[in-house]
Amino acid sequence: MSDQSSQPRRSVLESVRQTTLGPLAVGLGVAIVVGLLLSVVVPPDTGVFALFILGSLVTAAVGFTVRYLTVDRSWKTQLTAFVPAVVGVHLMAVVGTLTGTALPLSRFTGIETVTFDDALKTALATPPVSMGTLLAGLVAAMIAGWATRR
């Protein structure tokens, strides 16, 4: 007979919950994937309303992911949701805005539009500090750690 332990295997969810940086890593992954996927649907004539709706989707995805993956509701949980939401909304807004519009200096540079790769490099090179990204981070922090867990 084979020697099997009597303890059942831990689920992937429990492994992520018990890892110190697990919720942050998963939240950052969700923010990057959802942000880049939604950057494709940013309209060419970018309006505040479109960015608000798409940013809210990224914020909700990150906030509820971190809320589901964490056990406690402390300031660490809120910070764990704040940072990925800021990164995800920033990536979505910058990449979506740059790929949908023509460059204002196109007559000097000879470049008509920005490719997805160049827009992503631009988003990664610029700091994600704007009112919209900070507001999205605060909303994700409220979603993740507002009330006690039941």
Short mmCIF file of C-alpha atoms in Angstrom, two decimals:
data_model
loop_
_atom_site.label_atom_id
_atom_site.label_comp_id
_atom_site.label_asym_id
_atom_site.label_seq_id
_atom_site.Cartn_x
_atom_site.Cartn_y
_atom_site.Cartn_z
CA MET A 1 0.00 0.00 0.00
CA SER A 2 1.13 3.51 -0.70
CA ASP A 3 1.73 5.88 2.15
CA GLN A 4 -0.74 8.74 1.80
CA SER A 5 -1.12 11.50 4.30
CA SER A 6 -4.44 11.83 6.04
CA GLN A 7 -4.54 15.58 5.49
CA PRO A 8 -6.34 16.75 2.37
CA ARG A 9 -4.51 18.99 -0.06
CA ARG A 10 -4.89 22.71 0.35
CA SER A 11 -6.81 24.44 -2.37
CA VAL A 12 -5.20 27.09 -4.53
CA LEU A 13 -7.46 29.69 -2.94
CA GLU A 14 -6.26 28.81 0.55
CA SER A 15 -2.65 28.86 -0.64
CA VAL A 16 -3.10 32.38 -2.00
CA ARG A 17 -4.86 33.52 1.16
CA GLN A 18 -2.10 32.21 3.41
CA THR A 19 0.75 33.61 1.33
CA THR A 20 1.82 37.07 2.47
CA LEU A 21 1.90 38.69 -0.96
CA GLY A 22 -0.66 36.40 -2.61
CA PRO A 23 -3.61 38.81 -2.68
CA LEU A 24 -1.37 41.64 -3.91
CA ALA A 25 0.06 39.52 -6.71
CA VAL A 26 -3.35 38.28 -7.84
CA GLY A 27 -4.84 41.79 -7.55
CA LEU A 28 -1.99 43.21 -9.64
CA GLY A 29 -2.46 40.46 -12.22
CA VAL A 30 -6.18 41.16 -12.43
CA ALA A 31 -5.52 44.90 -12.71
CA ILE A 32 -3.03 44.51 -15.54
CA VAL A 33 -5.06 41.98 -17.51
CA VAL A 34 -8.41 43.76 -17.13
CA GLY A 35 -6.84 47.19 -17.67
CA LEU A 36 -5.10 46.15 -20.89
CA LEU A 37 -8.16 44.30 -22.17
CA LEU A 38 -10.37 47.33 -21.53
CA SER A 39 -7.83 49.67 -23.13
CA VAL A 40 -8.91 48.23 -26.47
CA VAL A 41 -12.46 49.56 -26.02
CA VAL A 42 -11.50 53.14 -25.22
CA PRO A 43 -13.15 55.16 -28.01
CA PRO A 44 -11.02 57.26 -30.39
CA ASP A 45 -12.63 60.48 -29.18
CA THR A 46 -11.84 59.77 -25.56
CA GLY A 47 -14.34 61.31 -23.22
CA VAL A 48 -14.34 61.49 -19.48
CA PHE A 49 -17.47 59.37 -19.27
CA ALA A 50 -15.90 56.46 -21.18
CA LEU A 51 -12.77 56.55 -19.01
CA PHE A 52 -14.93 56.79 -15.89
CA ILE A 53 -17.00 53.72 -16.79
CA LEU A 54 -14.00 51.62 -17.89
CA GLY A 55 -11.96 52.72 -14.87
CA SER A 56 -14.85 51.73 -12.61
CA LEU A 57 -14.80 48.24 -14.10
CA VAL A 58 -11.07 47.87 -13.40
CA THR A 59 -11.55 49.26 -9.89
CA ALA A 60 -14.40 46.89 -9.10
CA ALA A 61 -12.50 43.89 -10.46
CA VAL A 62 -9.48 44.65 -8.29
CA GLY A 63 -11.46 45.60 -5.19
CA PHE A 64 -13.63 42.49 -5.18
CA THR A 65 -10.68 40.22 -6.04
CA VAL A 66 -8.66 41.49 -3.09
CA ARG A 67 -11.72 41.37 -0.82
CA TYR A 68 -12.32 37.74 -1.75
CA LEU A 69 -8.70 36.74 -1.27
CA THR A 70 -7.96 38.38 2.08
CA VAL A 71 -9.04 37.19 5.48
CA ASP A 72 -8.75 40.38 7.52
CA ARG A 73 -10.08 43.87 6.83
CA SER A 74 -7.23 46.12 7.89
CA TRP A 75 -5.31 49.00 6.34
CA LYS A 76 -3.00 46.40 4.76
CA THR A 77 -5.93 45.00 2.82
CA GLN A 78 -6.91 48.47 1.70
CA LEU A 79 -3.36 49.21 0.57
CA THR A 80 -3.28 45.85 -1.21
CA ALA A 81 -6.31 46.96 -3.25
CA PHE A 82 -5.20 50.58 -3.69
CA VAL A 83 -1.91 49.95 -5.48
CA PRO A 84 -3.15 47.47 -8.15
CA ALA A 85 -6.22 49.59 -8.88
CA VAL A 86 -4.04 52.66 -9.49
CA VAL A 87 -1.76 50.66 -11.79
CA GLY A 88 -4.62 49.03 -13.70
CA VAL A 89 -6.58 52.23 -14.29
CA HIS A 90 -3.40 54.05 -15.33
CA LEU A 91 -2.49 51.36 -17.85
CA MET A 92 -6.02 51.29 -19.25
CA ALA A 93 -6.30 55.06 -19.58
CA VAL A 94 -2.88 55.75 -21.08
CA VAL A 95 -2.78 52.80 -23.49
CA GLY A 96 -6.38 53.31 -24.59
CA THR A 97 -5.99 57.03 -25.10
CA LEU A 98 -2.71 56.80 -27.01
CA THR A 99 -3.72 53.98 -29.35
CA GLY A 100 -7.01 55.61 -30.27
CA THR A 101 -5.73 59.04 -31.21
CA ALA A 102 -3.28 60.56 -33.66
CA LEU A 103 -0.23 62.25 -32.26
CA PRO A 104 -0.37 66.03 -32.08
CA LEU A 105 3.22 66.30 -33.32
CA SER A 106 2.74 63.95 -36.27
CA ARG A 107 3.85 66.52 -38.82
CA PHE A 108 7.20 66.90 -37.02
CA THR A 109 7.83 63.24 -36.19
CA GLY A 110 6.31 61.52 -39.22
CA ILE A 111 4.46 59.10 -36.94
CA GLU A 112 0.71 59.12 -37.49
CA THR A 113 -0.53 56.78 -34.76
CA VAL A 114 0.90 55.02 -31.77
CA THR A 115 1.13 51.22 -31.72
CA PHE A 116 -0.04 49.18 -28.74
CA ASP A 117 3.56 48.34 -27.78
CA ASP A 118 4.65 51.97 -27.79
CA ALA A 119 1.56 52.99 -25.82
CA LEU A 120 2.27 50.30 -23.23
CA LYS A 121 5.89 51.44 -22.91
CA THR A 122 4.67 55.00 -22.48
CA ALA A 123 2.22 53.93 -19.77
CA LEU A 124 4.95 52.03 -17.93
CA ALA A 125 7.33 55.01 -18.19
CA THR A 126 4.94 57.61 -16.83
CA PRO A 127 3.99 57.87 -13.16
CA PRO A 128 0.41 56.83 -12.36
CA VAL A 129 -0.37 59.92 -10.32
CA SER A 130 -3.55 61.58 -11.45
CA MET A 131 -6.83 62.37 -9.80
CA GLY A 132 -8.62 59.56 -11.63
CA THR A 133 -6.14 56.86 -10.67
CA LEU A 134 -6.01 57.95 -7.04
CA LEU A 135 -9.81 58.04 -6.86
CA ALA A 136 -9.96 54.55 -8.37
CA GLY A 137 -7.46 53.31 -5.80
CA LEU A 138 -9.49 54.77 -2.95
CA VAL A 139 -12.67 53.15 -4.22
CA ALA A 140 -10.92 49.78 -4.55
CA ALA A 141 -9.58 50.18 -1.02
CA MET A 142 -13.09 50.85 0.26
CA ILE A 143 -14.43 47.80 -1.56
CA ALA A 144 -11.69 45.56 -0.21
CA GLY A 145 -11.59 46.55 3.42
CA TRP A 146 -14.60 48.56 4.48
CA ALA A 147 -16.51 46.16 6.73
CA THR A 148 -15.72 43.18 8.89
CA ARG A 149 -15.82 39.76 7.29
CA ARG A 150 -18.72 37.51 8.24
#
